[in-house]
Tab-separated table of C-alpha atoms and ligand atoms in Angstrom:
chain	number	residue	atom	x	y	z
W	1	UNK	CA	107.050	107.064	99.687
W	2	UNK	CA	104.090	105.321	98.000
W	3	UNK	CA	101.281	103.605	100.186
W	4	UNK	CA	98.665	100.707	99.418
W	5	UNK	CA	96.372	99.466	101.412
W	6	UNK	CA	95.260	95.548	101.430
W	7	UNK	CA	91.944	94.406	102.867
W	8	UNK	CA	91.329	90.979	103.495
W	9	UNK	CA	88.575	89.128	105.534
W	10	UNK	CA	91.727	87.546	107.548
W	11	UNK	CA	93.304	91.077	107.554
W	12	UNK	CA	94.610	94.469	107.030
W	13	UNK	CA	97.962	95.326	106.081
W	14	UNK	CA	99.771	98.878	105.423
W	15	UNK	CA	102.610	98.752	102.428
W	16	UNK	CA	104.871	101.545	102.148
W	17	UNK	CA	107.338	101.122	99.349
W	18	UNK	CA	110.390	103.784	100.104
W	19	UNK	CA	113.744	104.437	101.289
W	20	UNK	CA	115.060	104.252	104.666
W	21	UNK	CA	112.077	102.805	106.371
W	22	UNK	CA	113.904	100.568	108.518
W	23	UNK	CA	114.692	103.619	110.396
W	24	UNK	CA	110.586	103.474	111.304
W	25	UNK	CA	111.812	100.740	113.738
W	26	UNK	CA	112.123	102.685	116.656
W	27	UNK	CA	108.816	104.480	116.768
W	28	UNK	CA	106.979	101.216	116.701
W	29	UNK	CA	104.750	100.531	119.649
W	30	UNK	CA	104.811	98.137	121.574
W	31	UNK	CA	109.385	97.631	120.985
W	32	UNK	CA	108.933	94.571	118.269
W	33	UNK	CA	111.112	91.376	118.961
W	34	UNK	CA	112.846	91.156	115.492
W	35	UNK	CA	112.950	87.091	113.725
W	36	UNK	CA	115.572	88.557	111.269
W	37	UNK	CA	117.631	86.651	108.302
W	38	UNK	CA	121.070	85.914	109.683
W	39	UNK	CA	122.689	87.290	106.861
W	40	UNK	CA	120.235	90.765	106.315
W	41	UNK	CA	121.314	91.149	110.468
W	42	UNK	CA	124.805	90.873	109.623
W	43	UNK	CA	124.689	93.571	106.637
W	44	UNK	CA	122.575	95.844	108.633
W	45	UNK	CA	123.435	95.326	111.640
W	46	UNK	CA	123.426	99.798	112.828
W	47	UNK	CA	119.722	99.069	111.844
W	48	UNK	CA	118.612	96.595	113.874
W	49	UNK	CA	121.170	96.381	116.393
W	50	UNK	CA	119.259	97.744	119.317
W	51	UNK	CA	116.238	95.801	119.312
W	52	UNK	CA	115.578	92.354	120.770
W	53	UNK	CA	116.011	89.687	117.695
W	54	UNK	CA	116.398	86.137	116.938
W	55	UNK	CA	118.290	85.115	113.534
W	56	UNK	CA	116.464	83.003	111.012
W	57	UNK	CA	119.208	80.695	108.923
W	58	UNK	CA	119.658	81.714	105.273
W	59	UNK	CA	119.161	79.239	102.970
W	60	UNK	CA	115.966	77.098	101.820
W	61	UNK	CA	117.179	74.212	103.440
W	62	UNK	CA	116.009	75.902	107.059
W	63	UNK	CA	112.644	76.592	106.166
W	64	UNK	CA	110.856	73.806	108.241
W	65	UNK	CA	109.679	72.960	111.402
W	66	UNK	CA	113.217	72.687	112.855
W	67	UNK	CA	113.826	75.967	112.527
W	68	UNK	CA	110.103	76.953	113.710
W	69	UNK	CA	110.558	74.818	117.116
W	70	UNK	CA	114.143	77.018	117.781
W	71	UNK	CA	112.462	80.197	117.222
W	72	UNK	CA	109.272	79.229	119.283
W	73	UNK	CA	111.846	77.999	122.421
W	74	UNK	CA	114.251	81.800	122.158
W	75	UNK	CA	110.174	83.698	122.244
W	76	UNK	CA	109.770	82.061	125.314
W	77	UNK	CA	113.398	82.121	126.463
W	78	UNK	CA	112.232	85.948	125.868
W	79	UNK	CA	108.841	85.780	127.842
W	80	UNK	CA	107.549	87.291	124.620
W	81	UNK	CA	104.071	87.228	125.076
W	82	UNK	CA	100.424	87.951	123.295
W	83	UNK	CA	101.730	91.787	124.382
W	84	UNK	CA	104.684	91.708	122.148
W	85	UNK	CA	104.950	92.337	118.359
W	86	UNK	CA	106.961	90.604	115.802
W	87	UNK	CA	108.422	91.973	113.005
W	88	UNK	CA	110.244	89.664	110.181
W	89	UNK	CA	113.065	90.905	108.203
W	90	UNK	CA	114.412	89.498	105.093
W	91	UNK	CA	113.583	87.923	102.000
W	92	UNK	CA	110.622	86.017	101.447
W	93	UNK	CA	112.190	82.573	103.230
W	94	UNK	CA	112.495	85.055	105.925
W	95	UNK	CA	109.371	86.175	105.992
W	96	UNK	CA	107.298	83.625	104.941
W	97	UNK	CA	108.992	81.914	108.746
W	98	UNK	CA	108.641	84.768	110.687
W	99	UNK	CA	104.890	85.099	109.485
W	100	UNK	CA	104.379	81.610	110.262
W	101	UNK	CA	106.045	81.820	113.834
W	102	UNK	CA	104.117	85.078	114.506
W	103	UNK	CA	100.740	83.828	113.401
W	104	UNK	CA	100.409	80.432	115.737
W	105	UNK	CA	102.902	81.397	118.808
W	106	UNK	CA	100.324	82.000	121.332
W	107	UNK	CA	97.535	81.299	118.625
W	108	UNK	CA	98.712	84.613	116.822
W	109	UNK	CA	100.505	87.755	117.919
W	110	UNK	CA	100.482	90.855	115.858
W	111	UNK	CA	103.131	91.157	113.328
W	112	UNK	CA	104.287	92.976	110.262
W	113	UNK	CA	107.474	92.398	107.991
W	114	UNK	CA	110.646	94.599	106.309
W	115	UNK	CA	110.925	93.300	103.585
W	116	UNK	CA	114.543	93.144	102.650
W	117	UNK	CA	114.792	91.741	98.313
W	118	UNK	CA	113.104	92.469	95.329
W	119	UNK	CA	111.409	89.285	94.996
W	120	UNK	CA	109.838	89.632	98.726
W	121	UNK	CA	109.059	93.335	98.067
W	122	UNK	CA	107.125	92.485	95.161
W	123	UNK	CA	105.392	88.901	95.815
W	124	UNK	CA	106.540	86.606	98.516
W	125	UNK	CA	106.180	89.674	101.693
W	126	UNK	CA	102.892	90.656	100.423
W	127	UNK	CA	99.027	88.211	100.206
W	128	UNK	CA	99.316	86.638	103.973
W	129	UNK	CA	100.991	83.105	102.944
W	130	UNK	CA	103.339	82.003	105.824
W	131	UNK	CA	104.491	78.378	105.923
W	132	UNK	CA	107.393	76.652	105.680
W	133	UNK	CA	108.631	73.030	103.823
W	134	UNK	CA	108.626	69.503	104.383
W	135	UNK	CA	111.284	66.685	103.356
W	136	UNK	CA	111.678	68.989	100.291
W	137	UNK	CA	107.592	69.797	99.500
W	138	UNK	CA	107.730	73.599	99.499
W	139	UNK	CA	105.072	75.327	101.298
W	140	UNK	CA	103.441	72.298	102.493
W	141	UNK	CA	102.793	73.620	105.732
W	142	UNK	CA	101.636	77.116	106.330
W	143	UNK	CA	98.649	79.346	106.960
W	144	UNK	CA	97.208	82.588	105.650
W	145	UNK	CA	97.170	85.443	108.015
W	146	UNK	CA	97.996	88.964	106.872
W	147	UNK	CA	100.853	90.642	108.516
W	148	UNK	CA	99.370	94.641	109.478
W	149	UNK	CA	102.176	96.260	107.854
W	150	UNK	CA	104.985	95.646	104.976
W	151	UNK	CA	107.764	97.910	104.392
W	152	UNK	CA	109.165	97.553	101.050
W	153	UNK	CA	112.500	99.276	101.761
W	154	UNK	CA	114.497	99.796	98.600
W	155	UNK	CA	117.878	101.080	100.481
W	156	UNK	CA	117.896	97.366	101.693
W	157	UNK	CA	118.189	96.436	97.697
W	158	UNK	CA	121.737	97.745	97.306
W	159	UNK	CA	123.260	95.110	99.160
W	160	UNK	CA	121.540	92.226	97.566
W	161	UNK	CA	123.792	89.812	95.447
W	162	UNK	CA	123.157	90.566	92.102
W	163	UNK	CA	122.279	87.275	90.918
W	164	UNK	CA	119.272	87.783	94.072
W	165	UNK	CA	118.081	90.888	92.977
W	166	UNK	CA	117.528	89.698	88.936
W	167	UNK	CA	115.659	86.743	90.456
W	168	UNK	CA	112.963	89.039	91.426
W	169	UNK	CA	113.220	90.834	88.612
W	170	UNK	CA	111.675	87.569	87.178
W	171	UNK	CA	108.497	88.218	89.313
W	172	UNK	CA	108.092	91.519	87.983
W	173	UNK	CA	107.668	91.168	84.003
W	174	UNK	CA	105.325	87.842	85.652
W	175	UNK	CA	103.125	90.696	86.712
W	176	UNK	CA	103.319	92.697	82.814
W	177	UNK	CA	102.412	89.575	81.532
W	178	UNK	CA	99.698	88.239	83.619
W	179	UNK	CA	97.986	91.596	84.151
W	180	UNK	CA	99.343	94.678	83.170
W	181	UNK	CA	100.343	95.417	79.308
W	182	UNK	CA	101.094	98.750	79.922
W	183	UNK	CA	103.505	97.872	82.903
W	184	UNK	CA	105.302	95.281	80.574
W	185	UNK	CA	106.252	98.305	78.156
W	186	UNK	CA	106.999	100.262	81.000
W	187	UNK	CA	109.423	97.598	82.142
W	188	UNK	CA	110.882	97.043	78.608
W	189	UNK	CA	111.883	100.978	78.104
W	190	UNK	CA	113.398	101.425	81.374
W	191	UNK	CA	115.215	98.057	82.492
W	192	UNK	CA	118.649	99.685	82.602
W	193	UNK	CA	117.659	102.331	85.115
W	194	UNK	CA	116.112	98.530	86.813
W	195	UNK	CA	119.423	96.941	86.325
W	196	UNK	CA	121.515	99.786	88.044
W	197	UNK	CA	118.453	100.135	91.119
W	198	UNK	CA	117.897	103.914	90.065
W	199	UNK	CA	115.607	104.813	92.732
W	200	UNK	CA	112.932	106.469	90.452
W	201	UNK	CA	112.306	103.334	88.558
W	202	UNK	CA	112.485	100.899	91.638
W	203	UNK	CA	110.155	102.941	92.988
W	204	UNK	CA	107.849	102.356	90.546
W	205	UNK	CA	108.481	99.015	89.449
W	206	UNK	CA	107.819	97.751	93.169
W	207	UNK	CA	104.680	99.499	93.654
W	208	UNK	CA	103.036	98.454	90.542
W	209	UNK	CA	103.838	95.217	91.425
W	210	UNK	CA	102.988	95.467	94.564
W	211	UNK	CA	99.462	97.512	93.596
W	212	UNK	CA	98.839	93.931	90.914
W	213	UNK	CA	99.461	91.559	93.723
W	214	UNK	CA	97.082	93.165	96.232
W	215	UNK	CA	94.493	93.496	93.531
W	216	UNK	CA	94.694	89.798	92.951
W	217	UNK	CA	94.692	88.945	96.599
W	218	UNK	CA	91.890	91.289	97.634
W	219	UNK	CA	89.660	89.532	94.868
W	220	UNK	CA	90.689	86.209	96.323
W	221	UNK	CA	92.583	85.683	99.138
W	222	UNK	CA	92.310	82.235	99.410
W	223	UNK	CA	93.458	81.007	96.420
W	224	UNK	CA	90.649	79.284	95.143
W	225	UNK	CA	90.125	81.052	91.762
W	226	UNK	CA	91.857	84.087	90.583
W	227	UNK	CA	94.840	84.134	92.869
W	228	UNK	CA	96.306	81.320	90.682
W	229	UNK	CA	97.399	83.823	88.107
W	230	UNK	CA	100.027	84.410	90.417
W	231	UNK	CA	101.618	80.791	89.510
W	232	UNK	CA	102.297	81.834	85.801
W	233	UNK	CA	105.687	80.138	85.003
W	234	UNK	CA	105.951	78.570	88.480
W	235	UNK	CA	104.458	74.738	88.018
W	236	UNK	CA	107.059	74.155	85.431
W	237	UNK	CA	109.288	76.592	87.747
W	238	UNK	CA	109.199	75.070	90.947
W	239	UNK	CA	109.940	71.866	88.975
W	240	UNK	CA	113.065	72.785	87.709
W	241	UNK	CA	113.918	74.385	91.068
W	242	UNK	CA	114.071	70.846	92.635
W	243	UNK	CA	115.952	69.838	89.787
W	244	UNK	CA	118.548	72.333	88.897
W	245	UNK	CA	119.140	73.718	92.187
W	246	UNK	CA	118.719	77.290	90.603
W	247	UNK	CA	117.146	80.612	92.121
W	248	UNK	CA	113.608	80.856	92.255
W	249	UNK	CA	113.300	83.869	89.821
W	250	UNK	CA	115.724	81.815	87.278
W	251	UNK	CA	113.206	78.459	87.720
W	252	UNK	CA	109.898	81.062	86.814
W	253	UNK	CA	111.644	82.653	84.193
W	254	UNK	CA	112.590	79.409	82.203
W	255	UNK	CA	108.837	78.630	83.695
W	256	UNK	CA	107.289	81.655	82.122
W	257	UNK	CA	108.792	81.030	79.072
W	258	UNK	CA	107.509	77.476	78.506
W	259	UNK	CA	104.147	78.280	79.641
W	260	UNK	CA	103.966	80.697	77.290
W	261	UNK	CA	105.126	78.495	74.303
W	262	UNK	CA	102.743	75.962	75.163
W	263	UNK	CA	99.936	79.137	75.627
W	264	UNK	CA	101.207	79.407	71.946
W	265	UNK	CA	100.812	75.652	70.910
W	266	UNK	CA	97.222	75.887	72.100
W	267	UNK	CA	96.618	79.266	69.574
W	268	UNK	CA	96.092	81.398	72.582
W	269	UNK	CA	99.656	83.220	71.918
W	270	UNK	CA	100.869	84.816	69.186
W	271	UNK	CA	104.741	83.435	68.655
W	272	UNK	CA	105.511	87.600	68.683
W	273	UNK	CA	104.480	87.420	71.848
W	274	UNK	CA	105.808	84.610	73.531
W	275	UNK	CA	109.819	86.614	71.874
W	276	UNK	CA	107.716	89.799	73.694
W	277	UNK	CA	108.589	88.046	77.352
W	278	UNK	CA	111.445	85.751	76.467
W	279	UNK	CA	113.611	89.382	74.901
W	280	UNK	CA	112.562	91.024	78.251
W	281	UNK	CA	113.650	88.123	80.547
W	282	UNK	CA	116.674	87.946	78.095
W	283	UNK	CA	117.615	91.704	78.872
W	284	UNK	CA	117.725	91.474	82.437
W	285	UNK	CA	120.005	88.682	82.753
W	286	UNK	CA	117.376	85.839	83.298
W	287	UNK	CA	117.648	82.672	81.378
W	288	UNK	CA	114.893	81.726	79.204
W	289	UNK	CA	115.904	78.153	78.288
W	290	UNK	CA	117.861	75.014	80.324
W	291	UNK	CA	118.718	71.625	79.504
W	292	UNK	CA	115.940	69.719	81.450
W	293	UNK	CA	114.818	65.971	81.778
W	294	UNK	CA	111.062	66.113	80.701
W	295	UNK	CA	110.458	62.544	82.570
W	296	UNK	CA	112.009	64.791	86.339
W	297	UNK	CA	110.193	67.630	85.356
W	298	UNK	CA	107.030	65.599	85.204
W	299	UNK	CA	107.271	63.586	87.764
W	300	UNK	CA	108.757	66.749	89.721
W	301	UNK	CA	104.977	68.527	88.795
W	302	UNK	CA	102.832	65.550	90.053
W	303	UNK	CA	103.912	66.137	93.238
W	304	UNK	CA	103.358	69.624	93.592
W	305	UNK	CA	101.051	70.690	96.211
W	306	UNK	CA	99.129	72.704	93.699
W	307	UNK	CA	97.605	69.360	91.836
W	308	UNK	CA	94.456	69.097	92.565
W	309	UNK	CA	93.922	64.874	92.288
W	310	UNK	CA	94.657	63.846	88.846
W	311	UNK	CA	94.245	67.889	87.358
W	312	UNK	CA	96.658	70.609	87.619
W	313	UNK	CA	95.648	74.152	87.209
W	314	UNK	CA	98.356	75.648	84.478
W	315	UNK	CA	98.253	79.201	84.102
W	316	UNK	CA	97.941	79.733	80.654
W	317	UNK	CA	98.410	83.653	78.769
W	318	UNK	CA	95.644	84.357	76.476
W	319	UNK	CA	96.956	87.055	75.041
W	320	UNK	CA	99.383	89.583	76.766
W	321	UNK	CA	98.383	90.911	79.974
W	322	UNK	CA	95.108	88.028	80.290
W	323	UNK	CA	95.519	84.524	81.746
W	324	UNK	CA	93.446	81.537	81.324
W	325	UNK	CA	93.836	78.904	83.724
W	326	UNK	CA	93.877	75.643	82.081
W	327	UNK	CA	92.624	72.327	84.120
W	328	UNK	CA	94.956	69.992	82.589
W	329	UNK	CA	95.022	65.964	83.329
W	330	UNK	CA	98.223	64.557	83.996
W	331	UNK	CA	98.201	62.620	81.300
W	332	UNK	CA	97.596	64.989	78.478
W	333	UNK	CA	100.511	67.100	80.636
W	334	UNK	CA	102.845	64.188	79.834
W	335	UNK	CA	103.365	64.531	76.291
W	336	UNK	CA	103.007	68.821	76.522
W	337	UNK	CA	106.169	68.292	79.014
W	338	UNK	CA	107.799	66.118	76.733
W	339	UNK	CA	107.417	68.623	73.448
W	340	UNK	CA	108.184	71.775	75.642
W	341	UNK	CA	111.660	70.295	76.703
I	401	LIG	N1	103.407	83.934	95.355
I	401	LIG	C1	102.099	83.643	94.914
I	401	LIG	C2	101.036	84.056	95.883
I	401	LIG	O1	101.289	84.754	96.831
I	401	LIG	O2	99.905	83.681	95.690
């Protein structure tokens, strides 16, 4: 089991990235109330079947405030009080609702989170952000509060879909490419053992990635400055998620892939470099191109939440493994969208 700590001025939390830590449960004091994905409960349910828990609804259509209200009403149904502890378990929808729940029920009770996919293990579970959407803004509404422990349990990983667990995959080379040069060769030599979950390479491949994110986050936790690194691929990503209706992980990597041609078209990327990401999304299954309307995608990326009045912040790779992040007007975006689809 591999251990890293993140310190934040809104927080501590513990990660432990290993197998079987869902069996941990039990020794937790005070007995946590579970807010636990529907679906993870119904998979697991020897795990979690003897604790106190309220299901969260799959699917990213229940992240909002509907779902928020029902979960507030069973705490108190529950007389769960400032006592209590919560612990969220799931993927990062799951998560990023239980953390929001936890964090303003009774102003804040303590909670932590079992992480339950690849791309919560390595991103979503990890840096504090808890919210939920509105009429189809993601994230609109949330806070930042650091959950005091995350348990990246890879035994949870072999029951993921498959099409779920390549989506995080996505997040992973994100970190190679953004940060860690090294990590992207390490990624590139062993993605088969990474396709077929050996446990060695999991192992590794979630706490690098995990390490990377909490390096990040510790350096800015707020997002004001460095943190947006993190976004690589997902402005143009989270577009084409609204339009496609595709995973998250498939949206970033057609995301990555066009913000790295247009880091190219600016003379910041080699064009050996930009095949360098789109081979490695290519080998594990992700798709690195998709027939797209560049007037939706626009218009999709001006309403982002991360546009900052007329300017969005575009993460940008100078090189491999360095970022640059590129105040861009919405108007000289216009015609970049246009060329890139
Ligand atoms: N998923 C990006 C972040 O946590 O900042």
């Amino acid at each position: 089991m591999h251990q890293i700590k993140l310190t934040t001025p809104s927080g501590n939390t513990e990660i432990s990235v290993g197998e079987n830590l869902s069996a941990g449960l039990k020794t937790l004091v005070p007995t946590p109330v579970l807010l636990v994905d529907e679906h993870v409960l119904c998979e697991h349910q020897d795990s979690f079947d003897s604790f106190q828990s309220i299901s969260i609804p799959s699917g990213e259509r229940y992240k909002n405030m509907h779902t928020v209200e029902n979960i507030y009403r069973e705490l108190v149904n529950l007389e769960i009080d400032r006592s209590s502890m919560i612990v969220g378990v799931g993927g990062g929808l799951a998560t990023d609702v239980a953390g929001f729940v936890a964090s303003t029920y009774l102003r804040g009770i303590s909670f932590g989170f079992i992480s339950s996919t690849l791309l919560g293990q390595v991103d979503a579970s990890i840096g504090g952000k808890n919210g939920v959407n509105l009429d189809g803004y993601k994230n609109i509404i949330g806070n930042i509060r650091q959950p005091s422990f995350v348990w990246c349990d890879l035994s949870l990983l072999k029951t993921l879909a498959r099409k779920e667990y390549i989506s995080g995959i996505a997040e992973v080379i994100k970190y190679g490419a953004i940060w860690d040069v090294e990590f992207l060769k390490y990624i590139k030599d062993h993605m088969t053992g990474l396709l077929n979950l050996d446990l060695k390479v999991l192992e590794h491949v979630v706490t690098v990635s995990a390490q990377i994110k909490v390096e990040v986050v510790q350096k800015d936790e707020r997002e004001s400055d460095l943190r947006r690194i993190l976004n690589f691929g997902h402005t143009i990503g989270h577009a084409i998620e609204r339009e496609k209706k595709v995973m998250h992980g498939q949206a970033v990597s057609v995301g990555m892939v066009m913000a790295a041609q247009l880091s190219h078209n600016l003379g910041l990327l080699p064009a050996s470099d930009v095949d360098i990401i789109q081979n490695l999304l290519k080998a594990a299954g992700l798709p690195f191109e998709l027939e797209l309307d560049p007037e939706v995608i626009f218009q999709n990326i001006r309403k982002d939440k991360k546009k900052s009045g007329e300017h969005i912040h575009f993460v940008l790779l100078d090189g491999l493994g360095k970022t640059l992040i590129k105040s861009i007007s919405l108007s000289e975006l216009k015609p970049m969208i246009d060329d890139l689809c």
